Amino acid sequence: MTTQGDVPSGRTDRALITYIRQELSAPAQAIAGYAEMLLEEAERSGSDDFRDDLARIQSASRALNGLIASLVDPARSRHGPDAHDAEEYRRRLRHDLRTPINAIKGYGEMLREDATELEDAGAFIADLDQLLAEASRLLIRIDGLVDFSLPQSEAANAGDGRVSAKVVDRFLKSVQPIAAGEADSAALLPSRILVVDDNASNRDLLKRRLERQGHSVVLAEGGSAALALVESQNFDLVLLDLLMPDVNGFDVLVALKSSLSLRDIPVIMISALQEIDSIVRCIEAGAEDYLTKPFDPVLLRARVGSSLEKKRLRDREREALAALHVEKERSEQLLLNILPAPIVSRLKGGETVIADHLANVTILFADFVGFTELSSKLPAPELVGVLSRVFSSFDALALDFGVEKIKTIGDAYMAACGLFGTREDHAEAVADMAMAMIDALNRLNADLPAPLEIRIGVNSGDVVAGVIGTHKFVYDIWGDTVNVASRLESHSLPSRIQISRSTHERLRGRYLCEARGGLEVKGKGLMETYFLIGRA
């Protein structure tokens, strides 16, 4: 084999051998597959005339695959083309491979001629044509192999199906070789790795290799010890032997991946078993990778590094999702401070217009007495502090009694009950809250710069409720019931709760009320009102 530019010839040879194996194996295996199918079909249909020739084709295809495996064997290649006569190697390559292919083509073409005379042989002929086409393609590829030593301009004839040394040359230039000692010198970010193997030599070897790369290594002699360690300590990666006497590696893997707290730990299975079934089952069970013994140190480092890097990316993704979740909850909490929870749910559900006619709602208005005079005496921070303390205590009462705070308007406070769902005791809830508001203010007065009193008005009836605004949403309620409640508040007395007749009828018998007599209310005329005294 020739040296490709500044690429070491040994690496070039290995790449060429790999490329040859890849180019030859695919059509050879396809030929074997078609031969097997055709023979099965002939035996199933009782076509004895075809069976013998198909058996010969199958035998030739097996010989062909065996020859390819032998000719491109890495051990043979190290002592083959470069060490001896390259021209002899190419001659043998062409000769040895052509022999079974010629047999396949010869028997195949004869069978095709015979099959054309049969009825219902369309599928048989189609498979036979595929087999012959693969054989022809393989012959072209074999001819291309002998051109490796030719100048690239002669060998690289794109589109003729020949194997090109130029393809190998491009690959070698794009994938840089691993420098000597790179496996140990290029330390990964230090990680904590658990090595599980019942063989002491394997454990020691892995420990020394991984520690040389800067990792911290913990050893476990079996599956039971490994499960106990992962339950009590944190690990970034587990190297897990498949065959162990107590609990085998596959069962440990399944246990890890079944645990919500442990399933994210990447696991690389390590075993001398090279059966594809073992590898597939481990990958299906959640293994990150599969390494066969004895370990190639460069491959071990690459697999460990890849698994750790993927874990770090997943960890960062989880951290980002957790931070996003916290921000989302914070945003939703801010939204809940502005709008009632049921309204937030409806907006999140996609409703863009929220406007409801609601019956059986009780409205509360409260306003401070003499607050304007107080506000002229207090500095702004102290005044805002007073309002914040008082309104915060009212907000707490609203939560306690299940009443929805609607808004504050200056020093006025508005709340309602019965807006969401059916609540028969909406008047009772507002009555209890109103009495609790007066008691709370009396307690707060001991620490306020000046004592405060409130007037409260309560009315029950139908309202219209909805969300207005496009950028700054506001949930509000409107209607005659709201207007009357506001009038009752403005006509109430300090530390008194004035209620309408409709509210009184809902509280009758369970609350003590004092008739105030007829009250002239703007826009409503003479109204019968009551002062709420307490529970009966």
Coordinates of C-alpha atoms in Angstrom, one line a residue:
M1 CA 0.0 0.0 0.0
T2 CA 1.1 3.5 -0.6
T3 CA 1.6 6.4 1.8
Q4 CA -1.1 9.1 1.5
G5 CA 0.6 12.4 1.7
D6 CA 1.8 13.1 5.2
V7 CA -0.5 10.5 6.7
P8 CA 1.4 7.6 8.2
S9 CA 1.2 4.6 5.9
G10 CA 0.2 2.2 8.8
R11 CA -3.0 4.3 9.4
T12 CA -3.6 4.5 5.7
D13 CA -3.4 0.8 5.4
R14 CA -5.8 0.2 8.2
A15 CA -8.3 2.6 6.8
L16 CA -8.0 1.1 3.3
I17 CA -8.6 -2.4 4.7
T18 CA -11.6 -1.1 6.6
Y19 CA -12.9 0.5 3.5
I20 CA -12.3 -2.6 1.4
R21 CA -14.2 -4.7 4.0
Q22 CA -17.1 -2.2 4.0
E23 CA -17.2 -2.1 0.2
L24 CA -17.1 -5.9 -0.3
S25 CA -19.1 -7.1 2.6
A26 CA -22.3 -5.4 1.8
P27 CA -22.9 -6.9 -1.7
A28 CA -21.5 -10.3 -0.6
Q29 CA -23.9 -10.4 2.3
A30 CA -26.7 -9.3 0.0
I31 CA -25.9 -12.2 -2.4
A32 CA -26.0 -14.6 0.5
G33 CA -29.3 -13.3 1.6
Y34 CA -30.9 -13.6 -1.8
A35 CA -29.4 -17.1 -2.2
E36 CA -30.9 -18.2 1.1
M37 CA -34.3 -16.8 0.2
L38 CA -34.4 -18.4 -3.2
L39 CA -33.4 -21.8 -1.8
E40 CA -36.0 -21.6 0.9
E41 CA -38.6 -20.8 -1.8
A42 CA -37.5 -23.6 -4.0
E43 CA -37.8 -26.1 -1.1
R44 CA -41.1 -24.8 -0.1
S45 CA -42.5 -25.0 -3.6
G46 CA -40.9 -28.4 -4.3
S47 CA -38.9 -27.1 -7.3
D48 CA -36.3 -29.9 -7.2
D49 CA -34.8 -28.9 -10.6
F50 CA -33.7 -25.5 -9.1
R51 CA -32.7 -26.7 -5.7
D52 CA -29.4 -28.2 -6.5
D53 CA -28.2 -25.2 -8.4
L54 CA -29.4 -22.8 -5.7
A55 CA -27.6 -24.9 -3.1
R56 CA -24.4 -24.4 -5.2
I57 CA -25.0 -20.7 -5.3
Q58 CA -25.5 -20.6 -1.5
S59 CA -22.3 -22.6 -1.0
A60 CA -20.4 -20.2 -3.3
S61 CA -21.8 -17.2 -1.4
R62 CA -20.7 -18.6 1.9
A63 CA -17.2 -19.2 0.5
L64 CA -17.2 -15.7 -0.8
N65 CA -18.0 -14.2 2.6
G66 CA -15.4 -16.3 4.2
L67 CA -12.8 -15.2 1.7
I68 CA -13.6 -11.5 2.2
A69 CA -13.3 -12.0 6.0
S70 CA -10.0 -13.7 5.6
L71 CA -8.5 -11.2 3.0
V72 CA -9.4 -8.1 5.1
D73 CA -8.5 -9.6 8.4
P74 CA -6.6 -6.8 10.4
A75 CA -4.0 -9.3 11.6
R76 CA -3.4 -10.5 8.0
S77 CA -3.3 -6.9 6.7
R78 CA -0.5 -6.0 9.1
H79 CA 1.7 -8.6 7.4
G80 CA 0.1 -8.6 4.0
P81 CA 0.3 -6.0 1.2
D82 CA 3.1 -3.8 2.5
A83 CA 5.2 -6.5 4.1
H84 CA 5.2 -8.6 0.9
D85 CA 4.4 -8.1 -2.7
A86 CA 1.5 -5.7 -3.1
E87 CA 1.0 -6.8 -6.7
E88 CA 0.7 -10.4 -5.6
Y89 CA -1.8 -9.4 -2.9
R90 CA -4.0 -7.6 -5.5
R91 CA -3.7 -10.5 -7.9
R92 CA -4.9 -13.0 -5.2
L93 CA -7.6 -10.6 -4.2
R94 CA -9.0 -10.5 -7.7
H95 CA -8.5 -14.2 -8.4
D96 CA -9.7 -15.6 -5.2
L97 CA -12.8 -13.5 -5.0
R98 CA -13.7 -13.9 -8.7
T99 CA -13.9 -17.7 -8.4
P100 CA -17.0 -17.9 -6.2
I101 CA -18.5 -14.9 -7.9
N102 CA -18.2 -16.5 -11.3
A103 CA -19.9 -19.6 -9.9
I104 CA -22.7 -17.5 -8.5
K105 CA -23.2 -15.7 -11.8
G106 CA -23.0 -18.8 -13.9
Y107 CA -25.5 -20.9 -11.9
G108 CA -27.7 -17.8 -11.5
E109 CA -27.9 -17.0 -15.2
M110 CA -28.7 -20.6 -16.0
L111 CA -31.5 -20.7 -13.5
R112 CA -32.9 -17.4 -14.9
E113 CA -33.1 -18.9 -18.4
D114 CA -34.9 -22.0 -17.0
A115 CA -37.3 -19.9 -14.8
T116 CA -38.5 -17.8 -17.8
E117 CA -40.3 -21.0 -19.1
L118 CA -42.3 -21.3 -15.9
E119 CA -45.6 -19.7 -15.0
D120 CA -45.9 -17.6 -11.8
A121 CA -42.1 -17.2 -11.6
G122 CA -42.1 -13.4 -11.5
A123 CA -41.1 -13.1 -7.8
F124 CA -38.4 -15.8 -8.2
I125 CA -36.9 -14.1 -11.3
A126 CA -37.0 -10.7 -9.5
D127 CA -35.0 -12.1 -6.6
L128 CA -32.6 -13.8 -9.0
D129 CA -32.1 -10.6 -10.9
Q130 CA -31.2 -8.8 -7.6
L131 CA -28.7 -11.6 -6.8
L132 CA -27.1 -11.3 -10.2
A133 CA -27.0 -7.5 -10.0
E134 CA -25.2 -7.6 -6.7
A135 CA -22.7 -10.1 -8.1
S136 CA -22.0 -7.7 -11.0
R137 CA -21.6 -4.8 -8.6
L138 CA -19.2 -6.8 -6.5
L139 CA -17.1 -7.7 -9.6
I140 CA -16.7 -3.9 -10.4
R141 CA -15.7 -3.2 -6.9
I142 CA -13.1 -5.9 -6.9
D143 CA -11.6 -4.5 -10.1
G144 CA -11.5 -1.1 -8.4
L145 CA -9.4 -2.5 -5.5
V146 CA -6.4 -3.2 -7.7
D147 CA -6.3 0.5 -8.6
F148 CA -5.2 1.6 -5.1
S149 CA -1.6 2.0 -6.2
L150 CA -2.5 4.0 -9.3
P151 CA -2.3 7.8 -9.3
Q152 CA -5.5 9.3 -7.8
S153 CA -6.5 10.9 -11.1
E154 CA -6.7 7.5 -12.7
A155 CA -8.3 5.7 -9.8
A156 CA -10.9 8.3 -8.8
N157 CA -13.4 7.9 -11.6
A158 CA -16.6 9.0 -9.9
G159 CA -19.7 7.1 -10.8
D160 CA -18.1 3.9 -12.1
G161 CA -18.6 2.1 -8.8
R162 CA -15.0 1.5 -8.2
V163 CA -13.4 1.8 -4.8
S164 CA -11.3 4.9 -4.8
A165 CA -8.1 5.6 -2.9
K166 CA -9.1 9.2 -3.0
V167 CA -12.1 8.5 -0.8
V168 CA -9.8 7.0 1.8
D169 CA -7.4 9.9 1.5
R170 CA -10.2 12.5 2.1
F171 CA -11.4 10.5 5.1
L172 CA -7.9 10.4 6.6
K173 CA -7.4 14.1 6.2
S174 CA -10.7 15.0 7.8
V175 CA -10.2 12.7 10.8
Q176 CA -7.0 13.5 12.6
P177 CA -5.1 10.6 14.2
I178 CA -4.9 10.3 18.0
A179 CA -1.6 11.4 19.2
A180 CA 0.5 9.2 21.4
G181 CA -0.3 9.6 25.1
E182 CA -3.4 11.7 24.3
A183 CA -5.6 9.2 26.1
D184 CA -4.0 9.9 29.4
S185 CA -2.9 13.5 29.0
A186 CA -6.2 15.0 27.8
A187 CA -7.9 14.8 31.2
L188 CA -11.7 15.2 31.2
L189 CA -13.5 17.2 33.9
P190 CA -13.0 15.2 37.1
S191 CA -15.9 13.0 37.8
R192 CA -16.9 10.4 40.3
I193 CA -17.1 7.0 38.8
L194 CA -18.3 3.6 40.2
V195 CA -16.5 0.6 38.8
V196 CA -18.4 -2.7 39.4
D197 CA -16.6 -5.9 38.5
D198 CA -16.1 -9.2 40.4
N199 CA -12.6 -9.6 38.9
A200 CA -10.0 -7.8 41.1
S201 CA -7.6 -7.3 38.2
N202 CA -10.2 -5.7 36.1
R203 CA -11.2 -3.4 38.9
D204 CA -7.6 -2.4 39.6
L205 CA -6.9 -1.8 35.9
L206 CA -10.0 0.4 35.3
K207 CA -9.3 2.3 38.5
R208 CA -5.8 3.1 37.5
R209 CA -6.7 4.2 34.0
L210 CA -9.6 6.4 35.2
E211 CA -7.6 7.9 38.0
R212 CA -4.9 8.7 35.5
Q213 CA -7.5 10.8 33.6
G214 CA -8.3 12.7 36.8
H215 CA -11.4 10.9 37.9
S216 CA -12.3 9.8 41.4
V217 CA -13.1 6.0 41.4
V218 CA -15.0 3.9 43.8
L219 CA -14.9 0.1 43.5
A220 CA -17.6 -2.5 44.0
E221 CA -17.0 -6.3 43.9
G222 CA -20.6 -7.2 42.9
G223 CA -24.1 -6.1 42.1
S224 CA -25.4 -6.0 45.7
A225 CA -22.5 -3.8 46.8
A226 CA -23.0 -1.5 43.7
L227 CA -26.7 -1.0 44.5
A228 CA -25.9 -0.1 48.1
L229 CA -23.3 2.4 47.0
V230 CA -25.5 4.2 44.4
E231 CA -28.2 4.5 47.1
S232 CA -25.8 6.2 49.5
Q233 CA -23.4 8.1 47.3
N234 CA -23.5 10.3 44.2
F235 CA -21.8 9.1 41.0
D236 CA -21.5 10.6 37.6
L237 CA -21.0 7.3 35.8
V238 CA -21.2 3.5 36.5
L239 CA -19.0 1.0 34.7
L240 CA -20.9 -2.2 35.2
D241 CA -19.7 -5.8 34.6
L242 CA -22.3 -8.0 33.0
L243 CA -21.4 -11.3 34.5
M244 CA -21.2 -11.3 38.3
P245 CA -21.9 -14.1 40.8
D246 CA -24.3 -12.4 43.2
V247 CA -26.5 -10.0 41.2
N248 CA -25.6 -9.9 37.5
G249 CA -25.0 -6.6 35.7
F250 CA -28.2 -6.7 33.7
D251 CA -30.3 -6.9 36.8
V252 CA -28.4 -4.1 38.4
L253 CA -28.9 -2.0 35.3
V254 CA -32.7 -2.7 35.3
A255 CA -32.8 -1.8 39.0
L256 CA -31.0 1.5 38.4
K257 CA -33.2 2.5 35.4
S258 CA -36.3 1.6 37.4
S259 CA -35.5 4.0 40.1
L260 CA -36.6 7.6 39.7
S261 CA -33.7 8.9 41.8
L262 CA -31.0 6.7 40.1
R263 CA -32.2 6.4 36.5
D264 CA -30.2 9.4 35.2
I265 CA -26.9 8.0 36.2
P266 CA -25.3 6.8 32.9
V267 CA -24.2 3.2 32.8
I268 CA -21.6 1.7 30.6
M269 CA -21.8 -2.1 30.5
I270 CA -18.5 -4.0 30.4
S271 CA -18.2 -7.6 29.4
A272 CA -16.2 -10.2 27.5
L273 CA -19.5 -11.2 25.8
Q274 CA -19.6 -9.9 22.3
E275 CA -23.0 -11.4 21.3
I276 CA -25.2 -8.9 19.6
D277 CA -28.1 -10.1 21.8
S278 CA -26.3 -9.0 25.0
I279 CA -25.5 -5.6 23.6
V280 CA -29.0 -5.0 22.3
R281 CA -30.7 -6.0 25.5
C282 CA -28.4 -3.8 27.6
I283 CA -29.0 -0.8 25.3
E284 CA -32.7 -1.4 25.4
A285 CA -32.6 -1.6 29.2
G286 CA -31.1 1.9 29.3
A287 CA -27.3 1.4 29.2
E288 CA -25.4 4.3 27.8
D289 CA -22.8 2.2 26.1
Y290 CA -21.2 -1.2 25.9
L291 CA -17.5 -2.0 26.1
T292 CA -16.0 -5.4 25.5
K293 CA -13.0 -6.8 27.3
P294 CA -10.1 -6.5 27.0
F295 CA -10.3 -2.7 27.0
D296 CA -8.6 -0.5 24.4
P297 CA -7.5 2.4 26.6
V298 CA -8.2 5.0 23.8
L299 CA -11.7 3.6 23.2
L300 CA -12.3 3.4 27.0
R301 CA -11.4 7.1 27.4
A302 CA -13.6 8.1 24.4
R303 CA -16.6 6.2 25.7
V304 CA -16.2 7.4 29.3
G305 CA -15.7 11.0 28.1
S306 CA -18.7 10.9 25.8
S307 CA -21.0 9.5 28.5
L308 CA -19.8 12.1 31.0
E309 CA -20.3 14.9 28.6
K310 CA -23.8 13.8 27.8
K311 CA -24.6 13.6 31.5
R312 CA -23.3 17.1 32.0
L313 CA -25.5 18.4 29.2
R314 CA -28.5 16.6 30.7
D315 CA -27.7 18.0 34.1
R316 CA -27.5 21.5 32.7
E317 CA -30.8 20.9 30.8
R318 CA -32.4 19.8 34.1
E319 CA -31.0 22.9 35.9
A320 CA -32.4 25.1 33.2
L321 CA -35.8 23.5 33.3
A322 CA -35.8 23.8 37.1
A323 CA -35.0 27.5 36.9
L324 CA -37.6 27.9 34.2
H325 CA -40.1 26.2 36.4
V326 CA -39.3 28.5 39.3
E327 CA -39.7 31.5 37.0
K328 CA -43.0 30.2 35.7
E329 CA -44.3 29.7 39.3
R330 CA -43.2 33.2 40.2
S331 CA -44.9 34.7 37.1
E332 CA -48.1 32.7 37.9
Q333 CA -48.0 33.9 41.5
L334 CA -47.7 37.5 40.3
L335 CA -50.6 36.9 38.0
L336 CA -52.6 35.4 40.9
N337 CA -51.9 38.6 42.9
I338 CA -53.7 40.6 40.2
L339 CA -56.5 38.2 39.0
P340 CA -58.6 35.6 40.7
A341 CA -57.3 32.0 40.3
P342 CA -60.3 30.8 38.2
I343 CA -59.8 33.7 35.8
V344 CA -56.1 32.9 35.5
S345 CA -57.0 29.4 34.6
R346 CA -59.5 30.5 31.9
L347 CA -56.9 32.9 30.4
K348 CA -54.3 30.2 30.4
G349 CA -56.9 27.9 28.7
G350 CA -57.1 30.3 25.8
E351 CA -60.1 32.4 26.6
T352 CA -59.6 35.9 25.3
V353 CA -63.0 37.4 26.2
I354 CA -64.2 36.9 29.8
A355 CA -67.6 38.5 30.5
D356 CA -70.1 36.7 32.8
H357 CA -73.5 37.5 34.2
L358 CA -73.6 36.2 37.7
A359 CA -76.6 35.8 40.1
N360 CA -76.5 35.6 43.9
V361 CA -73.3 37.6 44.6
T362 CA -72.7 39.7 47.7
I363 CA -70.6 42.9 47.3
L364 CA -68.6 44.7 50.1
F365 CA -67.3 48.2 50.0
A366 CA -65.2 49.6 52.9
D367 CA -63.8 53.1 53.2
F368 CA -61.8 54.9 55.9
V369 CA -63.4 57.8 57.9
G370 CA -61.2 60.9 58.0
F371 CA -58.4 59.4 56.0
T372 CA -58.0 62.5 53.8
E373 CA -57.2 64.5 56.9
L374 CA -54.8 61.8 58.2
S375 CA -53.0 61.7 54.8
S376 CA -52.2 65.4 55.0
K377 CA -50.4 64.9 58.3
L378 CA -48.3 61.7 57.6
P379 CA -45.2 61.5 55.4
A380 CA -45.8 59.5 52.2
P381 CA -43.8 56.4 53.3
E382 CA -45.6 56.2 56.7
L383 CA -49.0 56.7 55.0
V384 CA -48.4 54.0 52.5
G385 CA -47.1 51.8 55.4
V386 CA -50.4 52.3 57.2
L387 CA -52.5 51.4 54.2
S388 CA -50.3 48.4 53.5
R389 CA -50.7 47.0 57.0
V390 CA -54.5 47.5 57.1
F391 CA -55.2 46.2 53.6
S392 CA -52.9 43.3 54.1
S393 CA -54.9 42.3 57.2
F394 CA -58.1 42.6 55.1
D395 CA -56.5 40.4 52.4
A396 CA -55.8 37.8 55.0
L397 CA -59.4 37.9 56.1
A398 CA -60.6 37.5 52.5
L399 CA -58.6 34.3 52.2
D400 CA -59.9 33.0 55.5
F401 CA -63.5 33.6 54.6
G402 CA -63.3 32.6 51.0
V403 CA -64.1 36.1 49.8
E404 CA -62.5 37.5 46.6
K405 CA -60.7 40.8 46.9
I406 CA -61.6 42.8 43.8
K407 CA -59.5 45.9 44.2
T408 CA -58.5 48.9 46.3
I409 CA -59.5 52.4 45.1
G410 CA -57.5 54.9 47.0
D411 CA -58.3 54.2 50.7
A412 CA -61.4 52.2 49.7
Y413 CA -61.5 48.3 49.7
M414 CA -63.8 46.2 47.5
A415 CA -64.6 42.5 47.8
A416 CA -67.2 40.0 46.7
C417 CA -68.3 36.5 47.2
G418 CA -70.2 34.1 45.0
L419 CA -68.4 34.9 41.8
F420 CA -67.0 31.5 41.0
G421 CA -69.1 28.4 41.3
T422 CA -72.2 27.9 43.4
R423 CA -71.9 29.2 46.9
E424 CA -75.1 29.5 48.9
D425 CA -73.5 31.2 51.9
H426 CA -72.0 34.2 50.0
A427 CA -73.9 36.7 52.2
E428 CA -72.8 35.0 55.4
A429 CA -69.1 34.9 54.3
V430 CA -69.1 38.6 53.5
A431 CA -71.0 39.4 56.7
D432 CA -68.4 37.5 58.8
M433 CA -65.5 39.2 56.9
A434 CA -67.0 42.6 57.4
M435 CA -67.3 42.1 61.2
A436 CA -63.8 40.7 61.3
M437 CA -62.5 43.8 59.4
I438 CA -63.8 46.1 62.1
D439 CA -62.2 43.9 64.8
A440 CA -58.9 43.7 63.0
L441 CA -58.8 47.5 62.5
N442 CA -59.5 48.0 66.2
R443 CA -56.5 45.8 67.0
L444 CA -54.2 47.5 64.5
N445 CA -55.1 50.9 65.9
A446 CA -52.9 50.3 68.9
D447 CA -49.9 50.5 66.6
L448 CA -51.0 53.0 64.1
P449 CA -49.9 56.7 64.2
A450 CA -53.6 57.7 64.5
P451 CA -56.7 55.6 65.1
L452 CA -58.7 54.7 62.0
E453 CA -62.4 53.8 61.5
I454 CA -64.1 52.3 58.4
R455 CA -67.6 52.4 57.0
I456 CA -68.8 49.3 55.4
G457 CA -71.7 48.7 52.9
V458 CA -72.9 45.3 51.8
N459 CA -75.5 44.4 49.1
S460 CA -76.5 41.1 47.4
G461 CA -77.8 40.5 43.8
D462 CA -76.8 40.0 40.2
V463 CA -73.6 41.5 38.7
V464 CA -71.7 41.4 35.5
A465 CA -68.0 40.4 35.9
G466 CA -65.2 40.3 33.4
V467 CA -61.6 41.0 32.4
I468 CA -60.8 44.3 30.7
G469 CA -57.5 45.5 29.2
T470 CA -55.0 44.0 26.8
H471 CA -51.7 44.8 28.4
K472 CA -52.6 45.2 32.1
F473 CA -55.5 42.9 32.8
V474 CA -58.1 44.0 35.4
Y475 CA -60.9 41.8 36.7
D476 CA -63.8 44.0 37.8
I477 CA -67.6 43.7 38.5
W478 CA -70.4 46.1 37.4
G479 CA -74.1 46.5 37.8
D480 CA -76.8 48.0 40.0
T481 CA -75.8 45.6 42.9
V482 CA -72.3 47.1 42.9
N483 CA -73.6 50.7 42.8
V484 CA -76.0 50.1 45.7
A485 CA -73.2 48.5 47.8
S486 CA -71.1 51.5 47.2
R487 CA -73.9 53.9 48.2
L488 CA -74.6 51.9 51.3
E489 CA -70.9 52.3 52.3
S490 CA -70.9 56.0 51.7
H491 CA -74.1 56.4 53.8
S492 CA -72.9 54.1 56.6
L493 CA -71.5 55.3 59.9
P494 CA -68.0 54.8 61.4
S495 CA -67.4 51.2 62.5
R496 CA -70.8 50.2 61.3
I497 CA -71.8 47.7 58.6
Q498 CA -74.8 48.8 56.6
I499 CA -76.6 46.1 54.6
S500 CA -79.4 46.2 52.1
R501 CA -82.7 44.4 52.4
S502 CA -81.6 41.7 49.9
T503 CA -78.6 40.9 52.1
H504 CA -80.7 41.1 55.3
E505 CA -83.1 38.5 53.9
R506 CA -80.2 36.1 53.3
L507 CA -78.9 36.6 56.9
R508 CA -82.3 36.6 58.6
G509 CA -82.4 34.4 61.7
R510 CA -78.7 33.7 61.8
Y511 CA -77.4 37.2 62.3
L512 CA -78.5 40.1 64.5
C513 CA -79.5 43.2 62.5
E514 CA -80.8 46.6 63.5
A515 CA -83.3 48.3 61.1
R516 CA -82.1 51.7 60.2
G517 CA -85.3 52.8 58.5
G518 CA -85.7 54.4 55.1
L519 CA -82.6 55.8 53.5
E520 CA -82.6 58.0 50.5
V521 CA -80.0 56.6 48.1
K522 CA -79.0 58.5 45.0
G523 CA -80.4 56.9 41.9
K524 CA -82.4 54.4 44.0
G525 CA -84.8 56.6 46.1
L526 CA -85.9 55.5 49.5
M527 CA -84.3 52.2 50.5
E528 CA -84.8 50.0 53.6
T529 CA -81.4 49.3 55.2
Y530 CA -80.0 47.6 58.3
F531 CA -76.9 47.7 60.5
L532 CA -75.3 44.3 61.0
I533 CA -74.7 43.8 64.7
G534 CA -73.3 40.2 64.9
R535 CA -74.2 36.5 64.8
A536 CA -77.4 35.4 66.4

